[in-house]
PDB file of N, CA and C in Angstrom:
ATOM      1  N   MET A 123       2.173  25.712   8.365  1.00  0.00           N
ATOM      2  CA  MET A 123       1.311  25.281   9.428  1.00  0.00           C
ATOM      3  C   MET A 123       1.627  23.818   9.735  1.00  0.00           C
ATOM      4  N   LEU A 124       1.805  23.531  10.984  1.00  0.00           N
ATOM      5  CA  LEU A 124       2.060  22.164  11.421  1.00  0.00           C
ATOM      6  C   LEU A 124       0.739  21.527  11.839  1.00  0.00           C
ATOM      7  N   THR A 125       0.470  20.351  11.299  1.00  0.00           N
ATOM      8  CA  THR A 125      -0.810  19.697  11.562  1.00  0.00           C
ATOM      9  C   THR A 125      -0.677  18.465  12.445  1.00  0.00           C
ATOM     10  N   SER A 126       0.533  18.070  12.739  1.00  0.00           N
ATOM     11  CA  SER A 126       0.736  16.872  13.551  1.00  0.00           C
ATOM     12  C   SER A 126       0.270  17.085  14.979  1.00  0.00           C
ATOM     13  N   LYS A 127      -0.131  15.996  15.586  1.00  0.00           N
ATOM     14  CA  LYS A 127      -0.635  16.070  16.950  1.00  0.00           C
ATOM     15  C   LYS A 127       0.316  15.439  17.963  1.00  0.00           C
ATOM     16  N   THR A 128       1.414  14.874  17.478  1.00  0.00           N
ATOM     17  CA  THR A 128       2.390  14.258  18.375  1.00  0.00           C
ATOM     18  C   THR A 128       3.727  14.971  18.229  1.00  0.00           C
ATOM     19  N   PRO A 129       4.554  14.941  19.259  1.00  0.00           N
ATOM     20  CA  PRO A 129       5.873  15.568  19.152  1.00  0.00           C
ATOM     21  C   PRO A 129       6.711  14.977  18.003  1.00  0.00           C
ATOM     22  N   GLU A 130       6.642  13.667  17.824  1.00  0.00           N
ATOM     23  CA  GLU A 130       7.405  13.040  16.734  1.00  0.00           C
ATOM     24  C   GLU A 130       6.897  13.508  15.369  1.00  0.00           C
ATOM     25  N   GLY A 131       5.584  13.642  15.245  1.00  0.00           N
ATOM     26  CA  GLY A 131       5.008  14.131  13.996  1.00  0.00           C
ATOM     27  C   GLY A 131       5.418  15.568  13.709  1.00  0.00           C
ATOM     28  N   VAL A 132       5.475  16.389  14.735  1.00  0.00           N
ATOM     29  CA  VAL A 132       5.912  17.776  14.577  1.00  0.00           C
ATOM     30  C   VAL A 132       7.362  17.819  14.121  1.00  0.00           C
ATOM     31  N   ARG A 133       8.211  17.003  14.740  1.00  0.00           N
ATOM     32  CA  ARG A 133       9.621  16.944  14.323  1.00  0.00           C
ATOM     33  C   ARG A 133       9.730  16.526  12.862  1.00  0.00           C
ATOM     34  N   GLN A 134       8.937  15.549  12.465  1.00  0.00           N
ATOM     35  CA  GLN A 134       8.971  15.064  11.088  1.00  0.00           C
ATOM     36  C   GLN A 134       8.532  16.168  10.120  1.00  0.00           C
ATOM     37  N   GLN A 135       7.498  16.894  10.464  1.00  0.00           N
ATOM     38  CA  GLN A 135       7.039  17.978   9.607  1.00  0.00           C
ATOM     39  C   GLN A 135       8.068  19.094   9.506  1.00  0.00           C
ATOM     40  N   ILE A 136       8.705  19.431  10.609  1.00  0.00           N
ATOM     41  CA  ILE A 136       9.730  20.476  10.584  1.00  0.00           C
ATOM     42  C   ILE A 136      10.880  20.056   9.678  1.00  0.00           C
ATOM     43  N   TRP A 137      11.337  18.813   9.805  1.00  0.00           N
ATOM     44  CA  TRP A 137      12.412  18.317   8.937  1.00  0.00           C
ATOM     45  C   TRP A 137      11.983  18.344   7.475  1.00  0.00           C
ATOM     46  N   ALA A 138      10.733  17.987   7.196  1.00  0.00           N
ATOM     47  CA  ALA A 138      10.243  18.014   5.817  1.00  0.00           C
ATOM     48  C   ALA A 138      10.290  19.436   5.264  1.00  0.00           C
ATOM     49  N   HIS A 139       9.849  20.415   6.052  1.00  0.00           N
ATOM     50  CA  HIS A 139       9.891  21.813   5.617  1.00  0.00           C
ATOM     51  C   HIS A 139      11.334  22.259   5.365  1.00  0.00           C
ATOM     52  N   LEU A 140      12.243  21.888   6.247  1.00  0.00           N
ATOM     53  CA  LEU A 140      13.645  22.262   6.075  1.00  0.00           C
ATOM     54  C   LEU A 140      14.254  21.626   4.829  1.00  0.00           C
ATOM     55  N   LEU A 141      13.924  20.373   4.569  1.00  0.00           N
ATOM     56  CA  LEU A 141      14.454  19.689   3.387  1.00  0.00           C
ATOM     57  C   LEU A 141      13.927  20.300   2.091  1.00  0.00           C
ATOM     58  N   VAL A 142      12.656  20.658   2.071  1.00  0.00           N
ATOM     59  CA  VAL A 142      12.095  21.301   0.881  1.00  0.00           C
ATOM     60  C   VAL A 142      12.745  22.668   0.672  1.00  0.00           C
ATOM     61  N   HIS A 143      12.934  23.412   1.740  1.00  0.00           N
ATOM     62  CA  HIS A 143      13.601  24.716   1.636  1.00  0.00           C
ATOM     63  C   HIS A 143      15.005  24.555   1.069  1.00  0.00           C
ATOM     64  N   HIS A 144      15.747  23.583   1.580  1.00  0.00           N
ATOM     65  CA  HIS A 144      17.111  23.341   1.090  1.00  0.00           C
ATOM     66  C   HIS A 144      17.091  22.935  -0.385  1.00  0.00           C
ATOM     67  N   ALA A 145      16.168  22.067  -0.770  1.00  0.00           N
ATOM     68  CA  ALA A 145      16.088  21.620  -2.162  1.00  0.00           C
ATOM     69  C   ALA A 145      15.772  22.788  -3.095  1.00  0.00           C
ATOM     70  N   LEU A 146      14.886  23.671  -2.678  1.00  0.00           N
ATOM     71  CA  LEU A 146      14.560  24.830  -3.513  1.00  0.00           C
ATOM     72  C   LEU A 146      15.745  25.781  -3.628  1.00  0.00           C
ATOM     73  N   ARG A 147      16.454  25.994  -2.531  1.00  0.00           N
ATOM     74  CA  ARG A 147      17.641  26.865  -2.587  1.00  0.00           C
ATOM     75  C   ARG A 147      18.722  26.264  -3.491  1.00  0.00           C
ATOM     76  N   GLU A 148      18.879  24.953  -3.440  1.00  0.00           N
ATOM     77  CA  GLU A 148      19.842  24.281  -4.313  1.00  0.00           C
ATOM     78  C   GLU A 148      19.431  24.444  -5.780  1.00  0.00           C
ATOM     79  N   LEU A 149      18.150  24.291  -6.057  1.00  0.00           N
ATOM     80  CA  LEU A 149      17.634  24.503  -7.415  1.00  0.00           C
ATOM     81  C   LEU A 149      17.908  25.928  -7.876  1.00  0.00           C
ATOM     82  N   MET A 150      17.711  26.881  -6.985  1.00  0.00           N
ATOM     83  CA  MET A 150      17.969  28.275  -7.325  1.00  0.00           C
ATOM     84  C   MET A 150      19.442  28.498  -7.640  1.00  0.00           C
ATOM     85  N   CYS A 151      20.321  27.912  -6.852  1.00  0.00           N
ATOM     86  CA  CYS A 151      21.764  28.073  -7.081  1.00  0.00           C
ATOM     87  C   CYS A 151      22.178  27.464  -8.413  1.00  0.00           C
ATOM     88  N   ARG A 152      21.668  26.284  -8.706  1.00  0.00           N
ATOM     89  CA  ARG A 152      22.018  25.633  -9.979  1.00  0.00           C
ATOM     90  C   ARG A 152      21.466  26.401 -11.172  1.00  0.00           C
ATOM     91  N   THR A 153      20.252  26.886 -11.048  1.00  0.00           N
ATOM     92  CA  THR A 153      19.644  27.663 -12.131  1.00  0.00           C
ATOM     93  C   THR A 153      20.431  28.950 -12.363  1.00  0.00           C
ATOM     94  N   ALA A 154      20.780  29.625 -11.284  1.00  0.00           N
ATOM     95  CA  ALA A 154      21.544  30.868 -11.406  1.00  0.00           C
ATOM     96  C   ALA A 154      22.904  30.614 -12.041  1.00  0.00           C
ATOM     97  N   ALA A 155      23.579  29.548 -11.623  1.00  0.00           N
ATOM     98  CA  ALA A 155      24.896  29.235 -12.177  1.00  0.00           C
ATOM     99  C   ALA A 155      24.797  28.931 -13.677  1.00  0.00           C
ATOM    100  N   ALA A 156      23.769  28.216 -14.067  1.00  0.00           N
ATOM    101  CA  ALA A 156      23.595  27.867 -15.482  1.00  0.00           C
ATOM    102  C   ALA A 156      23.329  29.105 -16.338  1.00  0.00           C
ATOM    103  N   ARG A 157      22.731  30.119 -15.739  1.00  0.00           N
ATOM    104  CA  ARG A 157      22.398  31.339 -16.476  1.00  0.00           C
ATOM    105  C   ARG A 157      23.377  32.479 -16.225  1.00  0.00           C
ATOM    106  N   GLY A 158      24.383  32.227 -15.391  1.00  0.00           N
ATOM    107  CA  GLY A 158      25.371  33.253 -15.098  1.00  0.00           C
ATOM    108  C   GLY A 158      24.825  34.385 -14.251  1.00  0.00           C
ATOM    109  N   LEU A 159      23.908  34.050 -13.348  1.00  0.00           N
ATOM    110  CA  LEU A 159      23.289  35.063 -12.492  1.00  0.00           C
ATOM    111  C   LEU A 159      23.724  34.890 -11.037  1.00  0.00           C
ATOM    112  N   ASP A 160      23.502  35.919 -10.266  1.00  0.00           N
ATOM    113  CA  ASP A 160      23.698  35.851  -8.818  1.00  0.00           C
ATOM    114  C   ASP A 160      22.458  35.181  -8.218  1.00  0.00           C
ATOM    115  N   PRO A 161      22.621  34.108  -7.427  1.00  0.00           N
ATOM    116  CA  PRO A 161      21.449  33.421  -6.849  1.00  0.00           C
ATOM    117  C   PRO A 161      20.550  34.337  -6.016  1.00  0.00           C
ATOM    118  N   ASP A 162      21.118  35.387  -5.454  1.00  0.00           N
ATOM    119  CA  ASP A 162      20.321  36.319  -4.657  1.00  0.00           C
ATOM    120  C   ASP A 162      19.333  37.116  -5.508  1.00  0.00           C
ATOM    121  N   ARG A 163      19.507  37.087  -6.815  1.00  0.00           N
ATOM    122  CA  ARG A 163      18.610  37.823  -7.705  1.00  0.00           C
ATOM    123  C   ARG A 163      17.352  37.031  -8.040  1.00  0.00           C
ATOM    124  N   LEU A 164      17.317  35.739  -7.662  1.00  0.00           N
ATOM    125  CA  LEU A 164      16.161  34.895  -7.934  1.00  0.00           C
ATOM    126  C   LEU A 164      15.182  34.952  -6.767  1.00  0.00           C
ATOM    127  N   SER A 165      13.917  34.829  -7.077  1.00  0.00           N
ATOM    128  CA  SER A 165      12.873  34.905  -6.060  1.00  0.00           C
ATOM    129  C   SER A 165      12.560  33.517  -5.514  1.00  0.00           C
ATOM    130  N   PHE A 166      12.620  33.377  -4.189  1.00  0.00           N
ATOM    131  CA  PHE A 166      12.275  32.103  -3.562  1.00  0.00           C
ATOM    132  C   PHE A 166      10.805  31.777  -3.821  1.00  0.00           C
ATOM    133  N   THR A 167       9.945  32.773  -3.724  1.00  0.00           N
ATOM    134  CA  THR A 167       8.513  32.564  -3.936  1.00  0.00           C
ATOM    135  C   THR A 167       8.229  32.109  -5.363  1.00  0.00           C
ATOM    136  N   ASP A 168       8.868  32.729  -6.342  1.00  0.00           N
ATOM    137  CA  ASP A 168       8.670  32.311  -7.734  1.00  0.00           C
ATOM    138  C   ASP A 168       9.186  30.893  -7.963  1.00  0.00           C
ATOM    139  N   THR A 169      10.294  30.560  -7.315  1.00  0.00           N
ATOM    140  CA  THR A 169      10.837  29.207  -7.436  1.00  0.00           C
ATOM    141  C   THR A 169       9.884  28.192  -6.823  1.00  0.00           C
ATOM    142  N   LEU A 170       9.328  28.509  -5.671  1.00  0.00           N
ATOM    143  CA  LEU A 170       8.357  27.630  -5.022  1.00  0.00           C
ATOM    144  C   LEU A 170       7.135  27.424  -5.913  1.00  0.00           C
ATOM    145  N   ARG A 171       6.620  28.498  -6.489  1.00  0.00           N
ATOM    146  CA  ARG A 171       5.448  28.395  -7.373  1.00  0.00           C
ATOM    147  C   ARG A 171       5.766  27.545  -8.604  1.00  0.00           C
ATOM    148  N   ALA A 172       6.944  27.737  -9.189  1.00  0.00           N
ATOM    149  CA  ALA A 172       7.335  26.955 -10.367  1.00  0.00           C
ATOM    150  C   ALA A 172       7.462  25.475 -10.021  1.00  0.00           C
ATOM    151  N   ALA A 173       8.021  25.186  -8.858  1.00  0.00           N
ATOM    152  CA  ALA A 173       8.154  23.791  -8.430  1.00  0.00           C
ATOM    153  C   ALA A 173       6.790  23.169  -8.207  1.00  0.00           C
ATOM    154  N   ARG A 174       5.884  23.903  -7.594  1.00  0.00           N
ATOM    155  CA  ARG A 174       4.521  23.392  -7.376  1.00  0.00           C
ATOM    156  C   ARG A 174       3.829  23.109  -8.700  1.00  0.00           C
ATOM    157  N   ARG A 175       3.957  24.052  -9.658  1.00  0.00           N
ATOM    158  CA  ARG A 175       3.351  23.844 -10.975  1.00  0.00           C
ATOM    159  C   ARG A 175       3.939  22.621 -11.657  1.00  0.00           C
ATOM    160  N   SER A 176       5.246  22.485 -11.566  1.00  0.00           N
ATOM    161  CA  SER A 176       5.927  21.362 -12.209  1.00  0.00           C
ATOM    162  C   SER A 176       5.474  20.030 -11.638  1.00  0.00           C
ATOM    163  N   VAL A 177       5.333  19.963 -10.333  1.00  0.00           N
ATOM    164  CA  VAL A 177       4.937  18.714  -9.679  1.00  0.00           C
ATOM    165  C   VAL A 177       3.481  18.386  -9.974  1.00  0.00           C
ATOM    166  N   THR A 178       2.629  19.382 -10.025  1.00  0.00           N
ATOM    167  CA  THR A 178       1.205  19.111 -10.232  1.00  0.00           C
ATOM    168  C   THR A 178       0.849  18.890 -11.699  1.00  0.00           C
ATOM    169  N   THR A 179       1.598  19.470 -12.626  1.00  0.00           N
ATOM    170  CA  THR A 179       1.266  19.303 -14.047  1.00  0.00           C
ATOM    171  C   THR A 179       1.923  18.079 -14.666  1.00  0.00           C
ATOM    172  N   THR A 180       3.051  17.641 -14.110  1.00  0.00           N
ATOM    173  CA  THR A 180       3.732  16.463 -14.659  1.00  0.00           C
ATOM    174  C   THR A 180       4.100  15.512 -13.526  1.00  0.00           C
ATOM    175  N   PRO A 181       3.087  14.829 -12.958  1.00  0.00           N
ATOM    176  CA  PRO A 181       3.381  13.918 -11.848  1.00  0.00           C
ATOM    177  C   PRO A 181       4.247  12.754 -12.312  1.00  0.00           C
ATOM    178  N   GLY A 182       5.063  12.261 -11.396  1.00  0.00           N
ATOM    179  CA  GLY A 182       5.923  11.127 -11.706  1.00  0.00           C
ATOM    180  C   GLY A 182       7.195  11.476 -12.438  1.00  0.00           C
ATOM    181  N   VAL A 183       7.482  12.772 -12.542  1.00  0.00           N
ATOM    182  CA  VAL A 183       8.672  13.218 -13.262  1.00  0.00           C
ATOM    183  C   VAL A 183       9.950  12.903 -12.485  1.00  0.00           C
ATOM    184  N   PHE A 184       9.860  12.884 -11.164  1.00  0.00           N
ATOM    185  CA  PHE A 184      11.029  12.626 -10.349  1.00  0.00           C
ATOM    186  C   PHE A 184      11.241  11.120 -10.237  1.00  0.00           C
ATOM    187  N   SER A 185      12.460  10.699 -10.477  1.00  0.00           N
ATOM    188  CA  SER A 185      12.757   9.262 -10.348  1.00  0.00           C
ATOM    189  C   SER A 185      13.819   9.060  -9.277  1.00  0.00           C
ATOM    190  N   LEU A 186      13.871   7.871  -8.756  1.00  0.00           N
ATOM    191  CA  LEU A 186      14.841   7.553  -7.706  1.00  0.00           C
ATOM    192  C   LEU A 186      16.101   6.994  -8.292  1.00  0.00           C
TER     193      LEU A 186
END
């Protein structure tokens, strides 16, 4: 759901959604490669849920 009220805000939200999607797919590919699996066998929804749990249970884990 897009909540922005300006065209620029909508563009920013769309880019944010695309970047998160790309990051999750990259995580899936790396995880599959490490386990010797086909990335298509991993669930995007399960990956999203795991990422959400990880971010909410251990804030500040990501560093720049």
